[in-house]
Coordinates of C-alpha atoms and ligand atoms in Angstrom, one line a residue:
X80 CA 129.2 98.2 130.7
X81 CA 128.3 96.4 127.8
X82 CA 126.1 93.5 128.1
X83 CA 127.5 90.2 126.9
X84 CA 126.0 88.8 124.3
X85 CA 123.7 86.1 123.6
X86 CA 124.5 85.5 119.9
X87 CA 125.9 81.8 119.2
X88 CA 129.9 82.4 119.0
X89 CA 130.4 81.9 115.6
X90 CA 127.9 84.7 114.5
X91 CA 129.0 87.2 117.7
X92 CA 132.4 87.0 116.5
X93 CA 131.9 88.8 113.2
X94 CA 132.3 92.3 113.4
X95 CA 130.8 93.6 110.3
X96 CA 128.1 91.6 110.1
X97 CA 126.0 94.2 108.7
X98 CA 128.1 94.0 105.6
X99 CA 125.1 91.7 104.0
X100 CA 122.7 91.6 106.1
X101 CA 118.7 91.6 105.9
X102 CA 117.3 93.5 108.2
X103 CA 113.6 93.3 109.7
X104 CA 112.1 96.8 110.3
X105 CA 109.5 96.1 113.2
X106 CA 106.6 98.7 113.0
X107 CA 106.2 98.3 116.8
X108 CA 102.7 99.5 117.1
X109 CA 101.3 96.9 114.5
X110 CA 103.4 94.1 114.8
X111 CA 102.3 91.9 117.6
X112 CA 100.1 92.9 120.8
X113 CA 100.7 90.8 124.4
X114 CA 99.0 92.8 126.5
X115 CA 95.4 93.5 124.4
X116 CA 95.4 96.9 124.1
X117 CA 95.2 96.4 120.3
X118 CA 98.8 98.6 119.6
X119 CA 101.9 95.9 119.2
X120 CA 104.8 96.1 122.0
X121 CA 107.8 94.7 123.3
X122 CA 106.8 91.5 124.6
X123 CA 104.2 91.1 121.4
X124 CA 107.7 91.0 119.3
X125 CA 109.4 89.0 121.4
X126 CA 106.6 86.2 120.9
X127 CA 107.1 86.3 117.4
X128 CA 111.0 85.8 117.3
X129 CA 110.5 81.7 116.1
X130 CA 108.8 83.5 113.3
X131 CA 111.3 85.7 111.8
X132 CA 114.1 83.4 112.8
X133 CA 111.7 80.9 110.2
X134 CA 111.9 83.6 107.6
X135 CA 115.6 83.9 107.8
X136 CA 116.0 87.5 108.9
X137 CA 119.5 88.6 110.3
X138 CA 118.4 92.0 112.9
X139 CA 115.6 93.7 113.4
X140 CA 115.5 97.4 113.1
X141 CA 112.5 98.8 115.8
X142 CA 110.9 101.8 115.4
X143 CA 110.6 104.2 118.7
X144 CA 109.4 102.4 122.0
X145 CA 110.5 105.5 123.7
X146 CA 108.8 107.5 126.1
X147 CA 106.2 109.8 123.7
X148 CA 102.7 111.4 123.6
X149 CA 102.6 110.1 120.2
X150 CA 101.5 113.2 118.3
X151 CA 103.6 110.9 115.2
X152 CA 103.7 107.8 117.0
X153 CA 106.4 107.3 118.6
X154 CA 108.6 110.1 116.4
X155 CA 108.2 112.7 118.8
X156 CA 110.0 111.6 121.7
X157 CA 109.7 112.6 125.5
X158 CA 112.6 110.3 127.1
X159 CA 114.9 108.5 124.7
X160 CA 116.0 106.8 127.4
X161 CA 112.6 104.8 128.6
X162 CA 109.9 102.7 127.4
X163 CA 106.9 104.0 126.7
X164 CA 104.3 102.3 129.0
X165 CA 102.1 101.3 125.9
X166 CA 105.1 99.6 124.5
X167 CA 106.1 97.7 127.8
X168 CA 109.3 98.9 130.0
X169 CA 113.1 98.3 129.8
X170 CA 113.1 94.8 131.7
X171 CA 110.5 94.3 128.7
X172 CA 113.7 95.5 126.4
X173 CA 116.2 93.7 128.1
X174 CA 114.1 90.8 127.9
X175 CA 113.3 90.9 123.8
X176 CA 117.2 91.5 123.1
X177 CA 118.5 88.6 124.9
X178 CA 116.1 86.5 123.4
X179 CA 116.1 87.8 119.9
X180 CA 120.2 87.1 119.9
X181 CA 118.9 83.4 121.3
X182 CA 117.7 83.3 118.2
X183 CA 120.8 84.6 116.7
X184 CA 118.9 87.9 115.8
X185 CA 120.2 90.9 116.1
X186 CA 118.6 94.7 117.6
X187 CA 118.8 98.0 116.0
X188 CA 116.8 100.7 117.4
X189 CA 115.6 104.1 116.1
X190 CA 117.3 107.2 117.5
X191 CA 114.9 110.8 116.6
X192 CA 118.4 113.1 117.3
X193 CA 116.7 116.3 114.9
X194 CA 113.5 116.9 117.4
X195 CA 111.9 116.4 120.5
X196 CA 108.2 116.1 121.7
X197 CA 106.8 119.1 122.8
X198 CA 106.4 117.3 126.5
X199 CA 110.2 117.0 126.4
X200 CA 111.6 118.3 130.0
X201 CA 113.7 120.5 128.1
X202 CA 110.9 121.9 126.1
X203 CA 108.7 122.6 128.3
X204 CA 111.5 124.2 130.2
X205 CA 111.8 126.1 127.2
X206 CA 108.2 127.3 127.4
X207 CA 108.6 128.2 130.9
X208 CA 111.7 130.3 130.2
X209 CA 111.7 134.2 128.5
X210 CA 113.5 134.7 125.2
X211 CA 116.5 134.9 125.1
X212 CA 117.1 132.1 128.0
X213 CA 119.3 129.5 128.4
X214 CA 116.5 127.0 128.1
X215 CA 114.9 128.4 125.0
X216 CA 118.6 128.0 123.2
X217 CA 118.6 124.3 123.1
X218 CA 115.9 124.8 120.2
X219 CA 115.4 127.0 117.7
X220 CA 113.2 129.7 118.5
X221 CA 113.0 133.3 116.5
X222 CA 111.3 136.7 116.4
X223 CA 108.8 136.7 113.3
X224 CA 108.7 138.6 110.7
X225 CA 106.5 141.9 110.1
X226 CA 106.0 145.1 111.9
X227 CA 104.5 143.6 115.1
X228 CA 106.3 139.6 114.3
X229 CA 103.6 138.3 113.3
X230 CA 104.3 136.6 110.4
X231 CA 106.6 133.5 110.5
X232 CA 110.5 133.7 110.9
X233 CA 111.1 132.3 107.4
X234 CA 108.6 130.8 104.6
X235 CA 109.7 127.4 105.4
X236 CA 106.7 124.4 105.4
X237 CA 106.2 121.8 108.0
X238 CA 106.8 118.3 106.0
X239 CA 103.0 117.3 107.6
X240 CA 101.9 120.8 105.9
X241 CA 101.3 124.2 106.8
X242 CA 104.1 126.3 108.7
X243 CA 107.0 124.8 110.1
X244 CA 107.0 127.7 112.9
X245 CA 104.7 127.9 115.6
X246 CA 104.2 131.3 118.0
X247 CA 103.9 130.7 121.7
X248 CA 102.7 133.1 124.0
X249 CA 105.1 136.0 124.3
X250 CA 105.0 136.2 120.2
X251 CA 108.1 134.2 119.9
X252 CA 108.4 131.4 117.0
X253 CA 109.8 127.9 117.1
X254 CA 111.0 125.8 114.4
X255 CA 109.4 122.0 114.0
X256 CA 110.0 120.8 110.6
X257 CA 107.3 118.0 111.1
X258 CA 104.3 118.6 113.5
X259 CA 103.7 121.3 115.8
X260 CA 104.8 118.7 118.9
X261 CA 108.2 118.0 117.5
X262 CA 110.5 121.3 117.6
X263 CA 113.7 121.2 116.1
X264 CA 116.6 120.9 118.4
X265 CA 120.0 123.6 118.2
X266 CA 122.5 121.4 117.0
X267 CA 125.3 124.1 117.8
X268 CA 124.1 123.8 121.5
X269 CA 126.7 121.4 123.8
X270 CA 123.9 119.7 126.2
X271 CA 122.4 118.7 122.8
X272 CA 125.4 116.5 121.6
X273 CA 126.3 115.6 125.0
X274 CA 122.2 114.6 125.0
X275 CA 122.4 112.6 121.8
X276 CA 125.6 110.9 123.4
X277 CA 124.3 109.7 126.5
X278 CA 121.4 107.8 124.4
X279 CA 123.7 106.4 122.1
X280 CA 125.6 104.8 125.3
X281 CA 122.3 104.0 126.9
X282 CA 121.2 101.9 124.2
X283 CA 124.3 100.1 123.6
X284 CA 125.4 99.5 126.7
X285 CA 121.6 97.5 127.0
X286 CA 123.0 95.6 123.9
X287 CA 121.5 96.8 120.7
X288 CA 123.8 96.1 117.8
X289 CA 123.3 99.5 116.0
X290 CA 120.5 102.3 115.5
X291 CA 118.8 103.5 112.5
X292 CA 119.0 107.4 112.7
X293 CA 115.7 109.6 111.7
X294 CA 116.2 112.2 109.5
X295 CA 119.8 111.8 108.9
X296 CA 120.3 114.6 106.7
X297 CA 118.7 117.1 108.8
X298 CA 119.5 118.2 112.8
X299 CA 122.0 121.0 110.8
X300 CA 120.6 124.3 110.2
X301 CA 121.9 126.7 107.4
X302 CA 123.0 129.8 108.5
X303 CA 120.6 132.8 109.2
X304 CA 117.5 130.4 108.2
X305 CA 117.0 131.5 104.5
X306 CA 114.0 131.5 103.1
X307 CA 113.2 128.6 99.8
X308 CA 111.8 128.6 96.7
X309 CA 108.7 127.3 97.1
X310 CA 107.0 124.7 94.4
X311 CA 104.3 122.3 94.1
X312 CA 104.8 119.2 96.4
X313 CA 107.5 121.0 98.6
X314 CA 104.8 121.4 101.8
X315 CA 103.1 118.0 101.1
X316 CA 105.5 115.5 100.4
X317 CA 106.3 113.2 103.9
X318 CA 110.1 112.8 102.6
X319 CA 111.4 115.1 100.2
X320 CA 115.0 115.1 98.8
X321 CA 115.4 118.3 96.7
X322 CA 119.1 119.3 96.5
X323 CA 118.0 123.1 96.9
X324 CA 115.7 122.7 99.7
X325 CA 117.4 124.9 102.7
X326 CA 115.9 122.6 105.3
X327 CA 118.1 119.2 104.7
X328 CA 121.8 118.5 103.9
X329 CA 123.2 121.1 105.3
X330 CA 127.6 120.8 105.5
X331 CA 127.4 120.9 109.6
X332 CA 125.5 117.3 109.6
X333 CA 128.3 115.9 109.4
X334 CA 130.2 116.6 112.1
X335 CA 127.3 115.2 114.0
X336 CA 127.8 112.2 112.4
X337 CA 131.8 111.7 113.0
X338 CA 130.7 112.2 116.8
X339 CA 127.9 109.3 116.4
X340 CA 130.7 107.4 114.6
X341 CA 132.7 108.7 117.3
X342 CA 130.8 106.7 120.0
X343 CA 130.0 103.7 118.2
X344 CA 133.6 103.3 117.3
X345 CA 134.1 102.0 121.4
X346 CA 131.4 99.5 120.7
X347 CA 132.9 97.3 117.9
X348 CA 130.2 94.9 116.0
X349 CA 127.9 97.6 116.1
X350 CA 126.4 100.1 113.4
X351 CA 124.7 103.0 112.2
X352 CA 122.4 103.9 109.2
X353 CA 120.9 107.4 108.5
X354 CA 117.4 108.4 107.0
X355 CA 119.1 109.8 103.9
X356 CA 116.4 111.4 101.4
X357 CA 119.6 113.1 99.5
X358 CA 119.2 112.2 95.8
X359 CA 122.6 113.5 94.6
X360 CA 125.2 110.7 94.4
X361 CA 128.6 112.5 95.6
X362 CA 126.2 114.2 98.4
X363 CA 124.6 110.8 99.8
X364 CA 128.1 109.4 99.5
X365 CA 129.2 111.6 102.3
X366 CA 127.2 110.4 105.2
X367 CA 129.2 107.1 104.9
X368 CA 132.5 108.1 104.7
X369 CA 134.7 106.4 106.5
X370 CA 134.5 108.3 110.0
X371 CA 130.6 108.6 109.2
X372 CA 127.7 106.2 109.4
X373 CA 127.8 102.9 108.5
X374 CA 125.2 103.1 106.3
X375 CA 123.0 104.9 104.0
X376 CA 119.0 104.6 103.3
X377 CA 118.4 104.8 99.9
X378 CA 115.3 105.2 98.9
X379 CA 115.7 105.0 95.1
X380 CA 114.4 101.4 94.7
X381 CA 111.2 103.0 96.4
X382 CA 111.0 106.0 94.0
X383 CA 111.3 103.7 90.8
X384 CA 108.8 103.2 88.8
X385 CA 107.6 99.4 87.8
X386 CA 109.8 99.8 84.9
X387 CA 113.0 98.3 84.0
X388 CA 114.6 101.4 83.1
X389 CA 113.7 103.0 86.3
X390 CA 114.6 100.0 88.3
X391 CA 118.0 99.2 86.9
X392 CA 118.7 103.3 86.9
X393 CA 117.9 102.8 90.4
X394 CA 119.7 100.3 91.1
X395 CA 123.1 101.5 88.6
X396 CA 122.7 104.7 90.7
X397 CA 123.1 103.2 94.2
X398 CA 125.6 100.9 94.3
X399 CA 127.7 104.2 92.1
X400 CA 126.7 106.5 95.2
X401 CA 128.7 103.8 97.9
X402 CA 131.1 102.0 95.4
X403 CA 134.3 101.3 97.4
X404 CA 132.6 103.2 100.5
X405 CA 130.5 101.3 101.6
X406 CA 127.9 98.6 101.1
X407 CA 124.6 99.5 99.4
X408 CA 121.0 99.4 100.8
X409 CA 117.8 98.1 99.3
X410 CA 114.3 99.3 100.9
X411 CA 110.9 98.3 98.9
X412 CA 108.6 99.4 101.7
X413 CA 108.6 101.4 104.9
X414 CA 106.3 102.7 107.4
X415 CA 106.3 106.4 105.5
X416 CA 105.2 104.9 101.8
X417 CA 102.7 103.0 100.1
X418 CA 103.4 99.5 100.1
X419 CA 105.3 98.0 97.1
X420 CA 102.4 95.7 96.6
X421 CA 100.1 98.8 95.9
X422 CA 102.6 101.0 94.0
X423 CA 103.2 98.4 91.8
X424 CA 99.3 98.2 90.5
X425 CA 97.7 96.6 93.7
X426 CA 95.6 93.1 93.0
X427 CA 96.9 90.5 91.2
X428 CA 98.9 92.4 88.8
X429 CA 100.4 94.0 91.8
X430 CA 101.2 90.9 93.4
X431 CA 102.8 89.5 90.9
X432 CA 105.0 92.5 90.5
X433 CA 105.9 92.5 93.9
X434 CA 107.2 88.9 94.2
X435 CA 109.8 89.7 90.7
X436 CA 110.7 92.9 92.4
X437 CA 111.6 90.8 96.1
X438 CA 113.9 88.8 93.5
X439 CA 115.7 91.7 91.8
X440 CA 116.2 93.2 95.5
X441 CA 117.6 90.2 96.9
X442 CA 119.8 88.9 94.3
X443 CA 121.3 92.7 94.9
X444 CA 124.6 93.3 96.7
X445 CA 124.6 94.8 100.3
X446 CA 121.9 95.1 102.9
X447 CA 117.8 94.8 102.6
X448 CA 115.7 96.3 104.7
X449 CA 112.0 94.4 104.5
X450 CA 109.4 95.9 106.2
X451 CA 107.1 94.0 108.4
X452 CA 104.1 92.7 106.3
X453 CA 105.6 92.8 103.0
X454 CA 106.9 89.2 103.2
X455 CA 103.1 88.3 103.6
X456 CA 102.7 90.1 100.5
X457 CA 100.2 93.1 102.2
X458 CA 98.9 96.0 100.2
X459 CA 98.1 99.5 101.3
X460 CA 94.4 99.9 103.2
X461 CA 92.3 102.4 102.3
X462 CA 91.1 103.6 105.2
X463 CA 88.0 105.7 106.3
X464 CA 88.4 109.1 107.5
X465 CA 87.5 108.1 111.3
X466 CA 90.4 105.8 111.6
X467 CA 93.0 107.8 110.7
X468 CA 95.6 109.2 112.5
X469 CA 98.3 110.4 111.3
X470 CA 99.6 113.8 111.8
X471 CA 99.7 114.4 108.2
X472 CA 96.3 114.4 107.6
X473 CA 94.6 117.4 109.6
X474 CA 98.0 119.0 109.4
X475 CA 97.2 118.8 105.1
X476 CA 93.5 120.5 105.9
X477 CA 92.5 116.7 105.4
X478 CA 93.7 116.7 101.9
X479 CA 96.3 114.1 102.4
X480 CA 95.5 110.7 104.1
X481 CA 99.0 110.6 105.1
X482 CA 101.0 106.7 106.1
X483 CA 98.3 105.1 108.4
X484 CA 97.7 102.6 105.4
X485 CA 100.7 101.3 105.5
X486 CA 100.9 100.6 108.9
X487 CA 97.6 98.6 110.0
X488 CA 98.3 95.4 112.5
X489 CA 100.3 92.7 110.8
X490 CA 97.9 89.4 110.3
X491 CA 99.0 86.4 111.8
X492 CA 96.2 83.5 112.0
X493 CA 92.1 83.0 112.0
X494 CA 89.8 84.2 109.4
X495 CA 88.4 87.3 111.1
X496 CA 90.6 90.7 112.7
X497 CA 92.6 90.4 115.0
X498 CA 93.8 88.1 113.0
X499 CA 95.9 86.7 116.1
X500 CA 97.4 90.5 116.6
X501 CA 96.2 91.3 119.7
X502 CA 93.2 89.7 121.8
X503 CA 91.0 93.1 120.8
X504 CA 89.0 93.5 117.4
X505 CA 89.7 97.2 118.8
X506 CA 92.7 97.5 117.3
X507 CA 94.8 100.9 116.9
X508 CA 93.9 100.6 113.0
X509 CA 91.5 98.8 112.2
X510 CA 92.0 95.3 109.6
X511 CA 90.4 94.4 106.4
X512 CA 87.8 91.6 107.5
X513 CA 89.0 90.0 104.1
X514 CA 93.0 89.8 105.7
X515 CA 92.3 86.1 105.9
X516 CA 94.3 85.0 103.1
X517 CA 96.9 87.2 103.9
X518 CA 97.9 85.6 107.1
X519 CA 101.2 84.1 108.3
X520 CA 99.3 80.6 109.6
X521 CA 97.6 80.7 105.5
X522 CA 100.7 81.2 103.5
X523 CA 103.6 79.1 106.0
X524 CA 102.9 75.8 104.5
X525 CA 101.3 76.9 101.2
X526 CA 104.6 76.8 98.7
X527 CA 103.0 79.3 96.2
X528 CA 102.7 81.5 98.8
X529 CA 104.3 85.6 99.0
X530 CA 105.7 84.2 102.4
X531 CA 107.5 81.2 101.2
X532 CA 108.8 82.8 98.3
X533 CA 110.8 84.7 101.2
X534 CA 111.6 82.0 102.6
X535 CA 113.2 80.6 100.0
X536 CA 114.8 83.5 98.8
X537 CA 116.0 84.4 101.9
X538 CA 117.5 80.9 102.1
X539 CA 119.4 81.0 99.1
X540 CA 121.0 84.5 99.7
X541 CA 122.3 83.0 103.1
X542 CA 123.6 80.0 101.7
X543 CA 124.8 80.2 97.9
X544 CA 128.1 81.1 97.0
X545 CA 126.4 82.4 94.0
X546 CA 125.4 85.4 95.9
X547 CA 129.2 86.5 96.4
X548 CA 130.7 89.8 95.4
X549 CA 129.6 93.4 95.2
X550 CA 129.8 94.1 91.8
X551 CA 126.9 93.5 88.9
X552 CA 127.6 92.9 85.2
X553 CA 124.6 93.8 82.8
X554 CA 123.8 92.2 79.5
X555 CA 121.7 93.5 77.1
X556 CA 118.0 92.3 77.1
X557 CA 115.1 92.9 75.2
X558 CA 112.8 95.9 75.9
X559 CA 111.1 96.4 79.5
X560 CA 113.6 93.7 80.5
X561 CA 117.3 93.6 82.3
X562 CA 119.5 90.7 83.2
X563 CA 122.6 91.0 85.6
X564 CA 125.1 88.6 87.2
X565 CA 127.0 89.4 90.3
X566 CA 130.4 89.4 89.2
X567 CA 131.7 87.3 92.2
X568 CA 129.4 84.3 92.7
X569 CA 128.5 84.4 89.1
X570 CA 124.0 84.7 90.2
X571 CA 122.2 86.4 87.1
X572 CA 119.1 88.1 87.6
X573 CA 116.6 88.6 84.9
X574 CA 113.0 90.7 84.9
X575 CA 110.5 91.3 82.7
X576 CA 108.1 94.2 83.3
X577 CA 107.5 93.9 79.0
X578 CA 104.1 92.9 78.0
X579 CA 105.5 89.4 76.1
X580 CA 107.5 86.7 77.1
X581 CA 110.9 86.9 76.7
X582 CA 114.0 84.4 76.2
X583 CA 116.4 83.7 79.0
X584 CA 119.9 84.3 79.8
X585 CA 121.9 80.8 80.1
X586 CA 122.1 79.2 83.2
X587 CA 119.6 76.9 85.1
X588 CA 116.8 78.5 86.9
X589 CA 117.5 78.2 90.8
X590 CA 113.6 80.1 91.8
X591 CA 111.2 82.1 89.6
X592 CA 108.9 84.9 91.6
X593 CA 106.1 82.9 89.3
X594 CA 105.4 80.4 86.6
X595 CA 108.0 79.9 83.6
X596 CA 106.6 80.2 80.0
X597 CA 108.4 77.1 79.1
X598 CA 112.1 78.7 78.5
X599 CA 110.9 81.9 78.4
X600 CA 110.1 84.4 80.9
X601 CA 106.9 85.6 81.3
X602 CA 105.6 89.3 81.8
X603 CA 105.5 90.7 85.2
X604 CA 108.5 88.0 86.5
X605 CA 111.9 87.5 87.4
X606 CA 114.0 84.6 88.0
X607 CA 117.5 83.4 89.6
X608 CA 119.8 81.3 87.1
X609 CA 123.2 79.9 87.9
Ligands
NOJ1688 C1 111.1 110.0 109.4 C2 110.3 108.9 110.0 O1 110.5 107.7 109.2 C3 108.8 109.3 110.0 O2 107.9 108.3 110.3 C4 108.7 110.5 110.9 O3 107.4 111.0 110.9 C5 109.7 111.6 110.6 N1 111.0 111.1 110.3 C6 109.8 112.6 111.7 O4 110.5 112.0 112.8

């Protein structure tokens, strides 16, 4: 049985309230430590759920808490139907989605449906079992290639590099399209749906409001395993969305999908959004028809240059993937790229960047995912070669660095690390001493500051009629610039990414992401007008 839910009545009641929503992804290693073991957890959220309800966030969207070795932290899942001990236990759960909908905040968790962790019953099951077996169907394991199969099945990479096959003992391959530790499960196996379907239940019978699904666009296999073209960047890259590449997209996704859709469909107020790294419009537009997912990832705000014609390109090209469909989505930063803050130049001139692009994204139609830290304005860290972790980086020959520099713990108060994350300096990535400035206590009562331009922002999109409709308008602007108005509430939006000030649409400025050049708008800025 579903739980009841906690949510004031007026906000429980509304079905689709996903429709506009901002969600919160939770990094749950780095966001907030109770017990001192210097990696975040349940309870360390749960103790910080005054603080996003102060920033104005709708849900939250946690990454996995589930039972895992945490070969990729967290992504490589032994039982997705428990709480890892680092991460607390399920009365820890119960506890943090009760309160969080006290605070009127909704929970979405992660679901990993396209692999397992290697310590997975099943797998190791698998292991235990000859070819051929019953238990070694439920992945995908081959003969390889060559006289005596030595070679790999097919010339596919691992997206954390080298092969994405590895042999086991009797000289048969599996398939793991990340990390050795996470083998690809048969999606045209029964147990595996039926698997996927209990979780589903599992979770939302506990009372999340919706899951966020890893690697959307991948689970389905092509037929036969083809071989691809191989070019630069195809082993390398963390998230790749070539429309050629074998590995991804594939038609019988979406069947898994209608049965997701399938389930959730008995749960009403809840929802679904995929992973999608599928650039092609009409193709990204089919994981949300109608008896699909709820929602798409796009990642095309992230792949844009600092650039207007990149940005409103982006933007022109994601609300024409979902028009009519279904809402669009708007992610800046995640836990698998280099913060926007960075991207965008890093220091001041990246700073400044990121505050006009926080305004272009949310005076945007549809549904924003922030990741945690970027309010606070954080950059990538660069950090030494002893500290980091992830899979990426000894998978790459050490060659790539991989996402640990977008993930170190989330500053909250005091001058030196912690930083109020934990009670431990010892924390699971170690902090910039010079975080200071960058901490939530510093920049809550400082108006100027990255977090209470959030704030405010966040405030406005809640609460302005302005903010109303789904379609954008664009006038023509100057070089380097754009200007749109949401055709519905009537809100423009203007940036500059030009080297010279530039003059404004009419309207009266409701917030600038910096100073105003008298009626002009400075380089590197955006502003609201009504
Ligand atoms: C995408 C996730 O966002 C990433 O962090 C993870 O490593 C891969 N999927 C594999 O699960």
């Amino acid at each position: 049985m579903r739980r009841s839910s906690d949510l004031s009545p007026e906000i429980a009641e509304e079905s689709a309230w996903w429709l506009d929503a901002v969600f919160y992804q939770v990094y749950v290693r780095s966001f907030a430590d109770s017990n001192g073991d210097g990696v975040g957890d349940l309870d360390g959220i749960r103790s910080r759920l005054g603080y996003l309800e102060l920033l104005g966030v709708d849900a939250l969207w946690l990454t996995p808490f589930y039972r895992s070795p945490m070969a990729d932290h967290g992504y490589d899942v032994s039982d997705p139907r428990d709480v890892d001990p680092l991460f607390g236990d399920l009365a820890a759960f119960d506890r943090l989605v009760a309160d969080a909908h006290e605070h009127n905040i909704r929970v979405t968790v992660d679901l990993v449906p396209n692999h397992t962790s290697n310590q997975h019953i099943w797998f190791q099951q698998a292991l235990a079992s000859p070819p051929g077996s019953p238990e070694r169907a439920r992945y995908i394991f081959r003969e390889g290639r060559g006289y005596d199969g030595s070679q790999p099945p097919n010339n596919w990479p691992s997206i954390f590099g080298g092969p994405a096959w590895t042999r086991v003992a009797d000289g048969q391959w599996y398939l793991h399209l990340f990390a050795p530790q996470q083998p690809d499960l048969n999606w045209e196996h029964p147990e595996v749906r039926q698997d996927l379907e209990q979780t589903l239940r599992f979770w939302l019978d506990r009372g999340v409001d919706g899951f966020r699904i890893d690697v959307a666009h991948g689970m389905a296999k092509p037929d036969g395993l083809p071989d691809m073209e191989l070019h630069p960047g195809s082993s390398s890259a963390v998230l790749v969305d070539d429309a050629d590449d074998p590995r991804f997209d594939n038609e019988g996704v979406h069947d898994i999908h209608r049965m997701i859709r399938k389930v959730m469909d008995g749960y009403p107020g809840t929802m679904a959004v995929g992973e999608i790294w599928v650039k092609d419009d009409q193709r990204f537009a089919q994981y949300v028809r109608p008896d699909e997912l709820h929602l798409g990832f796009n990642f095309r705000l992230v792949e844009a240059s600092y650039d207007a014609d990149s940005i409103r390109s982006a933007i022109e090209h994601s609300l024409g993937a979902v028009a009519g469909i279904a809402p669009a989505t708007w992610t800046l930063s995640n836990h698998d790229v280099v913060r926007h803050v960075t991207r965008y130049g890093d220091g001041a001139a990246g700073v400044q960047r990121a505050r006009a692009m926080a305004l272009v994204e949310l005076a945007l139609p549809g549904v924003i995912y922030l990741y945690n830290g970027e309010e606070l304005g954080l950059p990538n860290v660069e950090l030494p070669d002893w500290a980091l972790q992830d899979p990426t980086w000894e998978r790459s020959g050490r060659t790539e660095r991989g996402r640990d520099g977008c993930r170190v713990p989330i500053p909250w108060e005091g001058g030196t690390p912690p930083f109020g994350f934990s009670t431990t300096a010892n924390t699971w990535l170690p902090q910039p001493n010079e975080w200071g400035g960058f901490t939530a206590e510093a920049q809550l009562e400082d108006p100027g500051s990255m977090l209470s331009l959030y704030r405010e922002a966040l405030e406005h999109r809640k609460t302005n009629p302005a903010f109303a409709g789904d379609e954008l308008e664009w006038y023509g602007a100057p070089p380097g610039c754009f200007a749109f108005r949401r055709k519905g509430g009537g809100l423009i939006c203007a940036l500059n990414t030009s080297g010279a000030s530039v003059p404004l649409p009419p309207g009266q400025v409701l917030l600038s992401s910096g100073p105003m050049d008298g009626d002009q708008l400075p380089p590197d800025t955006a502003v609201w007008l009504v």
